[in-house]
């Protein structure tokens, strides 16, 4: 871990290709370019606590490829819940999620995990970097999972950390980084496997205004340069200027969508 | 051990991905993991030490417990007369060299009740008898008494004793001259008075109920033993027929060794059960502290089999570390005991292998709970550090009244 950028140990090849992928080309039935890349149809999520809490009520949301969507709403309105349904982190009580033509309801837990591996990147409010690993190793981890070669992993890690301005701190532990720095590393990790869709839950929630703005601008840059689709949950209405569409939620429902063709 | 249905190659590649993670987490959480390894090391040490102690004890006891001497290679006994059939069958058996009929009877004497053994005079020759006075009986009407019996009754060579036997309401009596005092060398019949077989049988109208058999060679003793046992099975012989050889349990005090063993094994087993509970506790704690990172791994696309491999690998590494530490510790202790105390411990490869198997089993049993919880929990539950349940699908799990983990 001295001169060279340390990204951990060599990983196996092909571990990520067991589900619907052939040499990097995504194989899925019935999906045409130009269709919504991510669709939430009639999504409902009910939690069985007390009399039951309905966190998301019959929400339908189509996300077009390359779109930058902001989800805004008061605390407890179901934004996080909706995002985790879209990312397959939780199962809906009703409705369906379709990512590039693949229905989540048809996938078992391991199938969903393999889908997330290549197609969805997550950024969380509390960064969620793995404390055991360095910044570079955190970024490299998803690539190990899909069996990229060492050289490729090294090249991409360097590229991503450079893009988020964290190359100098590559071999630092997350504990040695500021909140803004951690979130930039987390963004680099979310983008590691070049997912078509990135889901971010209040990525600026724990950052000051300046750092928050920096992270959103970073997303916007990736969105513009690499045509990656972003769905970002936030409290901060001033970020609306970066978004193609702003989805307003209240009490588990989408009450208004601003901007875009829809 | 990893995913059911997935092939070896996939598991191997899984291991390559999770190995650096497991190694790193072993290092960063060395306190908790150290406790686990320590528990394993302690149980390994206890196990190997106990085994070495038992091995030494067993050897010492075996050295002290000698088979009791018999007048022949085999002694066939019966509660009833043997009958001519058995004796002839034995005499005809190819591997038998000699069959000497003998008789053992309980008689009333002027000095109390005693067991009298009537043997072929050839077996009463002086080299088979340890005399303290007089000579061995050679003819009818002569008896040799155990020295202690004679001393108690105030008898000496030359005295005449009266013997009687009650059978079917009839009393038969006879007299015998004490010709000698001493013991036969046949430890199996220790404490019995000795007479010539023919004389004893004639005096009391007895049939032989003992046969002293000599095999043609030592290797055939077992064959003869089987032959007699088959006689019993076929019904050709009287009931209650018993074959005694130098290897028979009744000629060896084996029970002593067995007793020491079974209680020691129980102690060792208890040590492992306690260790498993302790390890389970620490592993569960380590899981509870790590719900969020495990959720992150799931979110990044680690599937359940990957995570299982990760947790199992971590457990295996700790088991191996604990095992090595325990092996070193017990080795050092055994050497120290053998050198500085009078004890002699005997370490064996078998006990080390058993300790290794037990340690791995211990870790796998203890890892089951966190692995199952990780598999069943939704990604969100782990990510948000919520309570997780063994049964996450049913509504009962979500009500949370049972507490979860
Ligand atoms: N695991 C859960 N169990 C029970 N109720 C839950 C669970 N997760 C969320 N909820 C409830 O669902 C509702 C929506 O929660 P959610 O976290 O989606 O809101 P949010 O819009 O993200 O709020 P915030 O802006 O404060 O993060 C809330 O009322 C919450 O109490
Ligand atoms: Mg939220």
PDB file of C-alpha atoms in Angstrom, chain B residues 72-74 76 87-100 212-228 230:
ATOM      1  CA  UNK B  72      -5.078 -74.202  30.594  1.00  0.00           C
ATOM      2  CA  UNK B  73      -5.638 -72.058  27.535  1.00  0.00           C
ATOM      3  CA  UNK B  74      -9.347 -72.222  28.187  1.00  0.00           C
ATOM      4  CA  UNK B  76     -15.048 -74.321  30.231  1.00  0.00           C
ATOM      5  CA  UNK B  87     -16.142 -83.346  26.653  1.00  0.00           C
ATOM      6  CA  UNK B  88     -16.107 -85.690  23.668  1.00  0.00           C
ATOM      7  CA  UNK B  89     -16.897 -82.915  21.253  1.00  0.00           C
ATOM      8  CA  UNK B  90     -14.037 -80.902  22.672  1.00  0.00           C
ATOM      9  CA  UNK B  91     -11.678 -83.841  22.513  1.00  0.00           C
ATOM     10  CA  UNK B  92     -12.563 -84.336  18.849  1.00  0.00           C
ATOM     11  CA  UNK B  93     -12.083 -80.706  17.932  1.00  0.00           C
ATOM     12  CA  UNK B  94      -9.084 -80.448  15.617  1.00  0.00           C
ATOM     13  CA  UNK B  95      -7.408 -77.561  17.376  1.00  0.00           C
ATOM     14  CA  UNK B  96      -7.603 -79.055  20.843  1.00  0.00           C
ATOM     15  CA  UNK B  97      -4.571 -80.864  22.243  1.00  0.00           C
ATOM     16  CA  UNK B  98      -5.859 -81.966  25.662  1.00  0.00           C
ATOM     17  CA  UNK B  99      -9.119 -81.856  27.565  1.00  0.00           C
ATOM     18  CA  UNK B 100      -8.877 -82.466  31.302  1.00  0.00           C
ATOM     19  CA  UNK B 212      -9.413 -77.532  31.312  1.00  0.00           C
ATOM     20  CA  UNK B 213      -8.543 -77.285  27.633  1.00  0.00           C
ATOM     21  CA  UNK B 214      -5.171 -76.875  26.024  1.00  0.00           C
ATOM     22  CA  UNK B 215      -5.161 -75.786  22.384  1.00  0.00           C
ATOM     23  CA  UNK B 216      -2.655 -77.185  19.943  1.00  0.00           C
ATOM     24  CA  UNK B 217      -1.199 -73.738  19.469  1.00  0.00           C
ATOM     25  CA  UNK B 218      -1.748 -70.327  20.988  1.00  0.00           C
ATOM     26  CA  UNK B 219      -3.245 -68.909  17.774  1.00  0.00           C
ATOM     27  CA  UNK B 220      -6.070 -71.425  17.881  1.00  0.00           C
ATOM     28  CA  UNK B 221      -7.381 -70.552  21.339  1.00  0.00           C
ATOM     29  CA  UNK B 222      -9.912 -68.241  19.782  1.00  0.00           C
ATOM     30  CA  UNK B 223     -11.110 -70.923  17.387  1.00  0.00           C
ATOM     31  CA  UNK B 224     -11.679 -73.312  20.267  1.00  0.00           C
ATOM     32  CA  UNK B 225     -13.496 -70.596  22.162  1.00  0.00           C
ATOM     33  CA  UNK B 226     -15.822 -70.049  19.202  1.00  0.00           C
ATOM     34  CA  UNK B 227     -16.336 -73.799  18.951  1.00  0.00           C
ATOM     35  CA  UNK B 228     -17.516 -74.021  22.552  1.00  0.00           C
ATOM     36  CA  UNK B 230     -21.335 -72.563  19.114  1.00  0.00           C
TER      37      UNK B 230
END
